Amino acid sequence: MAQPPLPPAQSVQELILDGETVPERYAYKDDKSASFDESLPLMDVPVIDLGLLTPSSSSSAGDELIKLRTALACWGCFQAINHGISSSFLDQLHELTQQLFALSKEEKEKCARAPDGIEGYGNDMVLSEQQVIDWNDRLYIIISPEEKRKLEVWPEKPETFREVIHEYTVKLRPIINNVFKAMALSLNLEENCFLNQFGERGVMFARFNYYPRCPRPDLVLGLKPHADGSAITVVLPDRDVEGLQFMHDGQWFRVPTIPGALLINVGDQVEIMSNGIFKSPMHRAVTNAERDRISVVVFCTPEEENEIGPADGLINEETPRWYKKIRNYPETYFEYYQLGKRPIDAVKM
């Protein structure tokens, strides 16, 4: 049985105001930490033109589908361009996130996360005294379906926050649907194969991240190494400051920022649906001694009651089923994540 959570940790923003010392509970004592290191190789993230994956662009879709399949089988992610969201709107979302974390402590605590809850402002749940805490503050909310929104943990300021986030949700839905369809087509499956597992009322969680500058980036991580428990994840990175890193073949790679692009990676649930062809990549966020960093991440998760599993079209005598069928995969994901374990190991055959 899971242990009840401990009291929430102090806001990292408050910590840096209190002094230049990093509390021990944030520091790694092994080789898991790594400061921003320009000597690490820059990841050659495949760039996918989403406009070429639509039915109206069938003449060019074949080559782009091959690129998509290769990207997700090798890296587990791609940079999405021509996605239909203007750069000016993404800039507005970036500015809104900066304004959110610049609010007073009192204002932000109006939407604070409950000790035993996930949604709200603060930091992630603390499950043990030994847990190393990530160097970030975040706001975590459900943005879709609308009736699942808990507006009591949605900020009232900035004044345009709710309107802009609703608009972003609406703009993301066709992108997400098209990516699910394209992934299926790239594997020669019926185009709705993955989308049907996701469901018409799949859940979208938004996480607004703030990584303050850190006096000991050699000891502290913004996010511990993990793979996402989602089906797919859409990342709007900081425009100016690097920090996200992906692992490939045992080596960490820095993720470049492409102006106007969205970084999309598959999570554990698409690895399951694709029977392991698409890889849910390990990634982490490092800290920076000189600059703050922000990001906006949307996790797309199937409806809780939907059973997910490897697509039947991928199973044959030569290729057995590698994963069990499962419902509500994220239920224990956060506990596994904080303990440094991969929940996908529990559903492998």
Tab-separated table of C-alpha atoms in Angstrom:
chain	number	residue	atom	x	y	z
A	1	MET	CA	0.000	0.000	0.000
A	2	ALA	CA	1.292	3.485	-0.931
A	3	GLN	CA	2.584	5.620	1.893
A	4	PRO	CA	0.737	8.903	2.547
A	5	PRO	CA	2.585	11.925	1.133
A	6	LEU	CA	4.771	14.082	3.346
A	7	PRO	CA	4.199	17.850	3.740
A	8	PRO	CA	4.937	19.786	0.530
A	9	ALA	CA	8.455	21.069	0.038
A	10	GLN	CA	9.162	24.795	0.109
A	11	SER	CA	8.821	26.692	-3.161
A	12	VAL	CA	12.139	26.819	-5.008
A	13	GLN	CA	11.521	30.506	-5.660
A	14	GLU	CA	11.415	31.034	-1.897
A	15	LEU	CA	14.599	29.000	-1.450
A	16	ILE	CA	16.649	31.200	-3.744
A	17	LEU	CA	15.370	34.286	-1.937
A	18	ASP	CA	16.518	32.786	1.371
A	19	GLY	CA	20.137	32.346	0.292
A	20	GLU	CA	22.647	30.630	-1.947
A	21	THR	CA	22.749	27.277	-0.158
A	22	VAL	CA	21.090	24.233	-1.713
A	23	PRO	CA	19.255	22.104	0.895
A	24	GLU	CA	20.497	18.534	1.071
A	25	ARG	CA	17.161	17.063	-0.040
A	26	TYR	CA	17.667	18.629	-3.514
A	27	ALA	CA	21.213	17.380	-4.055
A	28	TYR	CA	22.260	14.158	-5.741
A	29	LYS	CA	25.232	12.337	-4.278
A	30	ASP	CA	25.915	10.178	-7.316
A	31	ASP	CA	26.375	10.695	-11.028
A	32	LYS	CA	22.685	11.323	-11.741
A	33	SER	CA	23.111	15.082	-11.607
A	34	ALA	CA	24.649	17.112	-14.384
A	35	SER	CA	24.807	20.830	-14.890
A	36	PHE	CA	24.191	22.373	-18.287
A	37	ASP	CA	27.163	21.203	-20.308
A	38	GLU	CA	27.735	22.586	-23.793
A	39	SER	CA	30.158	19.743	-24.469
A	40	LEU	CA	27.260	17.280	-24.550
A	41	PRO	CA	26.249	16.547	-28.145
A	42	LEU	CA	23.326	18.435	-29.604
A	43	MET	CA	20.449	16.130	-30.471
A	44	ASP	CA	19.644	15.916	-34.168
A	45	VAL	CA	15.900	15.966	-33.551
A	46	PRO	CA	13.949	15.016	-36.685
A	47	VAL	CA	11.743	17.847	-37.974
A	48	ILE	CA	8.293	16.777	-39.142
A	49	ASP	CA	6.037	19.054	-41.208
A	50	LEU	CA	2.570	18.303	-39.817
A	51	GLY	CA	1.004	20.028	-42.811
A	52	LEU	CA	2.332	17.227	-45.008
A	53	LEU	CA	0.572	14.586	-42.898
A	54	THR	CA	-2.956	15.809	-43.594
A	55	PRO	CA	-5.206	14.004	-46.112
A	56	SER	CA	-5.023	16.950	-48.525
A	57	SER	CA	-1.254	16.480	-48.880
A	58	SER	CA	-1.342	12.787	-49.806
A	59	SER	CA	1.311	13.193	-52.513
A	60	SER	CA	3.908	14.179	-49.907
A	61	ALA	CA	2.578	12.263	-46.934
A	62	GLY	CA	4.399	9.021	-47.688
A	63	ASP	CA	7.898	10.431	-47.216
A	64	GLU	CA	6.867	12.349	-44.097
A	65	LEU	CA	5.274	9.230	-42.582
A	66	ILE	CA	8.544	7.350	-43.085
A	67	LYS	CA	10.389	10.204	-41.356
A	68	LEU	CA	7.872	10.108	-38.496
A	69	ARG	CA	8.204	6.352	-38.006
A	70	THR	CA	12.012	6.579	-38.031
A	71	ALA	CA	11.988	9.504	-35.579
A	72	LEU	CA	9.739	7.762	-33.057
A	73	ALA	CA	11.477	4.399	-33.350
A	74	CYS	CA	14.921	5.959	-32.894
A	75	TRP	CA	14.489	9.035	-30.683
A	76	GLY	CA	10.899	8.794	-29.471
A	77	CYS	CA	10.312	12.443	-30.373
A	78	PHE	CA	10.285	15.029	-33.147
A	79	GLN	CA	10.105	18.766	-33.701
A	80	ALA	CA	6.693	19.660	-35.177
A	81	ILE	CA	6.523	22.563	-37.630
A	82	ASN	CA	3.639	23.869	-39.727
A	83	HIS	CA	1.334	22.765	-36.910
A	84	GLY	CA	-1.211	25.549	-37.321
A	85	ILE	CA	-0.485	27.580	-34.164
A	86	SER	CA	1.023	30.990	-34.878
A	87	SER	CA	4.362	32.038	-33.413
A	88	SER	CA	2.673	35.135	-32.003
A	89	PHE	CA	0.241	32.968	-30.014
A	90	LEU	CA	3.076	30.787	-28.701
A	91	ASP	CA	4.926	33.964	-27.687
A	92	GLN	CA	1.782	35.066	-25.840
A	93	LEU	CA	1.684	31.732	-24.002
A	94	HIS	CA	5.354	32.099	-23.093
A	95	GLU	CA	4.808	35.600	-21.713
A	96	LEU	CA	1.751	34.438	-19.776
A	97	THR	CA	3.810	31.714	-18.108
A	98	GLN	CA	6.480	34.229	-17.111
A	99	GLN	CA	3.804	36.490	-15.635
A	100	LEU	CA	2.303	33.555	-13.737
A	101	PHE	CA	5.504	32.762	-11.866
A	102	ALA	CA	6.210	36.450	-11.269
A	103	LEU	CA	3.030	36.750	-9.180
A	104	SER	CA	3.324	37.228	-5.435
A	105	LYS	CA	3.607	34.225	-3.144
A	106	GLU	CA	0.154	35.035	-1.727
A	107	GLU	CA	-1.434	35.109	-5.177
A	108	LYS	CA	0.097	31.809	-6.277
A	109	GLU	CA	-0.857	30.065	-3.044
A	110	LYS	CA	-4.522	30.720	-3.820
A	111	CYS	CA	-4.255	27.772	-6.206
A	112	ALA	CA	-1.805	25.682	-4.153
A	113	ARG	CA	-1.637	21.919	-4.545
A	114	ALA	CA	-3.187	19.964	-1.679
A	115	PRO	CA	-0.700	17.707	0.176
A	116	ASP	CA	-2.405	14.580	-1.171
A	117	GLY	CA	-3.287	16.031	-4.580
A	118	ILE	CA	-1.594	16.445	-7.925
A	119	GLU	CA	-3.294	19.500	-9.408
A	120	GLY	CA	-2.423	23.034	-8.400
A	121	TYR	CA	0.612	25.229	-7.812
A	122	GLY	CA	3.711	24.173	-5.898
A	123	ASN	CA	6.017	21.236	-6.462
A	124	ASP	CA	5.601	17.511	-6.842
A	125	MET	CA	4.418	15.156	-4.131
A	126	VAL	CA	7.016	14.085	-1.558
A	127	LEU	CA	6.625	10.389	-0.753
A	128	SER	CA	9.686	9.661	1.386
A	129	GLU	CA	12.406	11.391	3.362
A	130	GLN	CA	14.969	9.888	0.984
A	131	GLN	CA	13.350	11.324	-2.127
A	132	VAL	CA	15.536	13.823	-3.979
A	133	ILE	CA	13.330	16.798	-4.858
A	134	ASP	CA	13.363	18.392	-8.296
A	135	TRP	CA	14.497	22.017	-8.600
A	136	ASN	CA	11.323	23.479	-10.052
A	137	ASP	CA	8.000	25.034	-9.197
A	138	ARG	CA	5.029	24.130	-11.327
A	139	LEU	CA	1.339	24.596	-11.934
A	140	TYR	CA	-0.355	21.341	-12.917
A	141	ILE	CA	-3.974	21.374	-14.143
A	142	ILE	CA	-6.399	19.350	-16.257
A	143	ILE	CA	-7.351	21.392	-19.318
A	144	SER	CA	-9.557	18.871	-21.164
A	145	PRO	CA	-12.300	17.633	-21.065
A	146	GLU	CA	-13.737	20.904	-19.793
A	147	GLU	CA	-15.955	19.296	-17.131
A	148	LYS	CA	-12.849	17.790	-15.500
A	149	ARG	CA	-11.268	21.197	-14.991
A	150	LYS	CA	-10.871	22.129	-11.331
A	151	LEU	CA	-11.106	25.882	-11.632
A	152	GLU	CA	-10.363	26.328	-7.935
A	153	VAL	CA	-6.715	25.552	-8.762
A	154	TRP	CA	-6.675	27.639	-11.940
A	155	PRO	CA	-5.052	31.051	-11.345
A	156	GLU	CA	-7.282	34.097	-11.563
A	157	LYS	CA	-4.229	36.119	-12.534
A	158	PRO	CA	-2.885	36.947	-15.034
A	159	GLU	CA	-6.339	38.062	-16.100
A	160	THR	CA	-6.070	36.433	-19.541
A	161	PHE	CA	-4.797	33.087	-18.215
A	162	ARG	CA	-8.016	31.066	-18.468
A	163	GLU	CA	-8.946	32.484	-21.867
A	164	VAL	CA	-5.510	31.810	-23.394
A	165	ILE	CA	-5.233	28.299	-21.960
A	166	HIS	CA	-8.691	27.426	-23.239
A	167	GLU	CA	-7.685	28.681	-26.687
A	168	TYR	CA	-4.448	26.676	-26.574
A	169	THR	CA	-6.435	23.553	-25.662
A	170	VAL	CA	-8.726	24.039	-28.662
A	171	LYS	CA	-5.748	24.583	-30.977
A	172	LEU	CA	-3.955	21.452	-29.722
A	173	ARG	CA	-6.814	19.006	-30.239
A	174	PRO	CA	-6.543	18.684	-34.057
A	175	ILE	CA	-2.739	18.459	-33.768
A	176	ILE	CA	-3.007	15.588	-31.295
A	177	ASN	CA	-5.626	13.777	-33.395
A	178	ASN	CA	-3.491	14.106	-36.532
A	179	VAL	CA	-0.377	12.823	-34.756
A	180	PHE	CA	-2.262	9.740	-33.512
A	181	LYS	CA	-3.527	9.054	-37.023
A	182	ALA	CA	-0.126	9.600	-38.614
A	183	MET	CA	1.566	7.272	-36.130
A	184	ALA	CA	-0.905	4.504	-37.028
A	185	LEU	CA	-0.535	5.055	-40.771
A	186	SER	CA	3.249	4.997	-40.476
A	187	LEU	CA	2.934	1.430	-39.131
A	188	ASN	CA	0.479	0.442	-41.907
A	189	LEU	CA	-2.403	0.290	-39.436
A	190	GLU	CA	-5.928	1.670	-39.822
A	191	GLU	CA	-5.600	5.395	-39.146
A	192	ASN	CA	-7.921	5.473	-36.112
A	193	CYS	CA	-6.270	2.473	-34.453
A	194	PHE	CA	-4.409	4.503	-31.791
A	195	LEU	CA	-6.959	7.309	-31.652
A	196	ASN	CA	-9.690	4.823	-30.708
A	197	GLN	CA	-7.602	3.657	-27.751
A	198	PHE	CA	-7.067	7.284	-26.737
A	199	GLY	CA	-10.828	7.908	-26.884
A	200	GLU	CA	-12.977	10.898	-27.730
A	201	ARG	CA	-12.623	12.160	-24.181
A	202	GLY	CA	-8.938	11.569	-23.587
A	203	VAL	CA	-7.504	13.754	-20.831
A	204	MET	CA	-5.059	16.611	-21.377
A	205	PHE	CA	-2.963	17.786	-18.427
A	206	ALA	CA	-0.953	21.019	-18.636
A	207	ARG	CA	2.175	21.552	-16.599
A	208	PHE	CA	3.688	25.045	-16.421
A	209	ASN	CA	7.307	24.715	-15.277
A	210	TYR	CA	9.602	27.283	-13.703
A	211	TYR	CA	13.255	26.367	-13.165
A	212	PRO	CA	14.958	29.130	-11.161
A	213	ARG	CA	18.691	29.626	-11.491
A	214	CYS	CA	20.497	27.229	-9.178
A	215	PRO	CA	23.705	27.920	-7.214
A	216	ARG	CA	24.813	24.260	-7.526
A	217	PRO	CA	23.805	22.960	-10.954
A	218	ASP	CA	26.467	20.269	-10.576
A	219	LEU	CA	24.412	18.674	-7.771
A	220	VAL	CA	20.807	19.501	-8.632
A	221	LEU	CA	18.370	18.488	-11.389
A	222	GLY	CA	15.334	20.427	-12.550
A	223	LEU	CA	13.588	17.121	-13.344
A	224	LYS	CA	14.957	13.683	-12.507
A	225	PRO	CA	15.460	11.219	-15.384
A	226	HIS	CA	12.130	9.702	-16.392
A	227	ALA	CA	9.925	8.658	-19.283
A	228	ASP	CA	6.421	10.104	-19.563
A	229	GLY	CA	3.352	8.110	-18.535
A	230	SER	CA	1.261	9.812	-21.215
A	231	ALA	CA	0.385	8.625	-24.703
A	232	ILE	CA	1.972	11.701	-26.271
A	233	THR	CA	3.464	14.850	-24.766
A	234	VAL	CA	3.593	18.305	-26.386
A	235	VAL	CA	6.331	20.643	-25.150
A	236	LEU	CA	6.597	24.393	-25.665
A	237	PRO	CA	10.205	24.973	-24.562
A	238	ASP	CA	11.842	28.142	-23.327
A	239	ARG	CA	12.697	30.360	-26.277
A	240	ASP	CA	16.184	31.261	-25.074
A	241	VAL	CA	17.472	28.840	-22.419
A	242	GLU	CA	18.338	25.178	-22.994
A	243	GLY	CA	17.863	22.605	-20.281
A	244	LEU	CA	15.967	19.601	-21.634
A	245	GLN	CA	18.077	16.521	-22.409
A	246	PHE	CA	17.165	13.135	-23.916
A	247	MET	CA	19.007	9.859	-23.525
A	248	HIS	CA	19.888	7.788	-26.572
A	249	ASP	CA	22.063	4.676	-26.531
A	250	GLY	CA	23.286	5.477	-23.017
A	251	GLN	CA	24.326	9.042	-23.888
A	252	TRP	CA	22.645	12.310	-22.869
A	253	PHE	CA	21.931	14.764	-25.685
A	254	ARG	CA	20.959	18.445	-25.454
A	255	VAL	CA	17.664	19.324	-27.145
A	256	PRO	CA	17.876	22.364	-29.442
A	257	THR	CA	15.096	24.925	-29.648
A	258	ILE	CA	13.594	25.615	-33.066
A	259	PRO	CA	11.657	28.928	-33.131
A	260	GLY	CA	7.933	28.299	-33.544
A	261	ALA	CA	8.237	24.495	-33.285
A	262	LEU	CA	6.588	22.213	-30.741
A	263	LEU	CA	8.565	19.270	-29.397
A	264	ILE	CA	6.385	16.146	-29.378
A	265	ASN	CA	7.455	12.912	-27.721
A	266	VAL	CA	5.666	9.629	-27.183
A	267	GLY	CA	5.021	8.358	-23.679
A	268	ASP	CA	4.801	4.875	-22.224
A	269	GLN	CA	1.244	4.339	-23.445
A	270	VAL	CA	2.152	4.739	-27.124
A	271	GLU	CA	5.150	2.467	-26.587
A	272	ILE	CA	2.588	-0.101	-25.352
A	273	MET	CA	0.139	0.555	-28.215
A	274	SER	CA	2.931	0.221	-30.809
A	275	ASN	CA	4.190	-2.988	-29.154
A	276	GLY	CA	7.537	-1.355	-28.491
A	277	ILE	CA	8.214	-0.046	-32.009
A	278	PHE	CA	7.938	3.551	-30.836
A	279	LYS	CA	10.145	4.282	-27.826
A	280	SER	CA	9.095	6.303	-24.788
A	281	PRO	CA	12.354	8.207	-24.254
A	282	MET	CA	14.164	8.851	-20.992
A	283	HIS	CA	14.733	12.560	-20.469
A	284	ARG	CA	15.645	15.049	-17.751
A	285	ALA	CA	15.926	18.782	-17.131
A	286	VAL	CA	19.203	20.222	-15.880
A	287	THR	CA	19.619	23.461	-13.931
A	288	ASN	CA	21.476	26.627	-14.814
A	289	ALA	CA	23.574	28.818	-12.523
A	290	GLU	CA	22.881	32.041	-14.413
A	291	ARG	CA	19.443	31.934	-16.015
A	292	ASP	CA	15.875	30.966	-15.146
A	293	ARG	CA	13.969	28.750	-17.561
A	294	ILE	CA	10.280	28.034	-18.218
A	295	SER	CA	8.315	25.558	-20.306
A	296	VAL	CA	4.708	24.559	-20.941
A	297	VAL	CA	4.033	20.831	-21.297
A	298	VAL	CA	0.756	19.108	-22.209
A	299	PHE	CA	0.368	15.398	-21.442
A	300	CYS	CA	-2.288	13.525	-23.437
A	301	THR	CA	-3.660	10.432	-21.704
A	302	PRO	CA	-6.399	7.968	-22.792
A	303	GLU	CA	-9.770	7.910	-21.082
A	304	GLU	CA	-9.435	6.149	-17.723
A	305	GLU	CA	-11.872	3.348	-18.566
A	306	ASN	CA	-10.273	2.610	-21.947
A	307	GLU	CA	-8.185	-0.532	-22.180
A	308	ILE	CA	-4.924	0.033	-24.009
A	309	GLY	CA	-2.608	-2.573	-25.438
A	310	PRO	CA	-0.541	-3.458	-28.501
A	311	ALA	CA	-2.473	-3.017	-31.744
A	312	ASP	CA	-3.635	-6.384	-33.111
A	313	GLY	CA	-2.190	-5.538	-36.518
A	314	LEU	CA	1.308	-5.560	-35.029
A	315	ILE	CA	1.058	-9.058	-33.545
A	316	ASN	CA	1.931	-12.148	-35.584
A	317	GLU	CA	3.905	-15.400	-35.381
A	318	GLU	CA	7.201	-13.571	-35.823
A	319	THR	CA	6.328	-10.662	-33.495
A	320	PRO	CA	4.664	-11.647	-30.210
A	321	ARG	CA	2.810	-9.323	-27.876
A	322	TRP	CA	5.408	-7.624	-25.659
A	323	TYR	CA	3.023	-5.747	-23.331
A	324	LYS	CA	-0.080	-6.627	-21.331
A	325	LYS	CA	-3.367	-4.796	-21.750
A	326	ILE	CA	-4.016	-2.230	-19.036
A	327	ARG	CA	-6.487	0.450	-17.904
A	328	ASN	CA	-5.732	3.777	-16.188
A	329	TYR	CA	-1.979	3.459	-16.571
A	330	PRO	CA	-1.211	6.843	-14.885
A	331	GLU	CA	-2.854	5.731	-11.627
A	332	THR	CA	0.442	4.710	-10.062
A	333	TYR	CA	2.730	6.578	-12.425
A	334	PHE	CA	3.508	9.485	-10.096
A	335	GLU	CA	4.471	7.181	-7.253
A	336	TYR	CA	6.801	5.200	-9.515
A	337	TYR	CA	8.268	8.424	-10.895
A	338	GLN	CA	9.127	9.884	-7.497
A	339	LEU	CA	10.743	6.589	-6.486
A	340	GLY	CA	12.867	6.533	-9.624
A	341	LYS	CA	11.191	3.430	-11.098
A	342	ARG	CA	9.711	2.829	-14.570
A	343	PRO	CA	6.077	1.696	-14.346
A	344	ILE	CA	6.171	0.351	-17.912
A	345	ASP	CA	8.322	-2.537	-16.649
A	346	ALA	CA	5.283	-3.789	-14.732
A	347	VAL	CA	3.229	-4.281	-17.924
A	348	LYS	CA	5.848	-6.059	-20.011
A	349	MET	CA	5.079	-9.698	-20.815
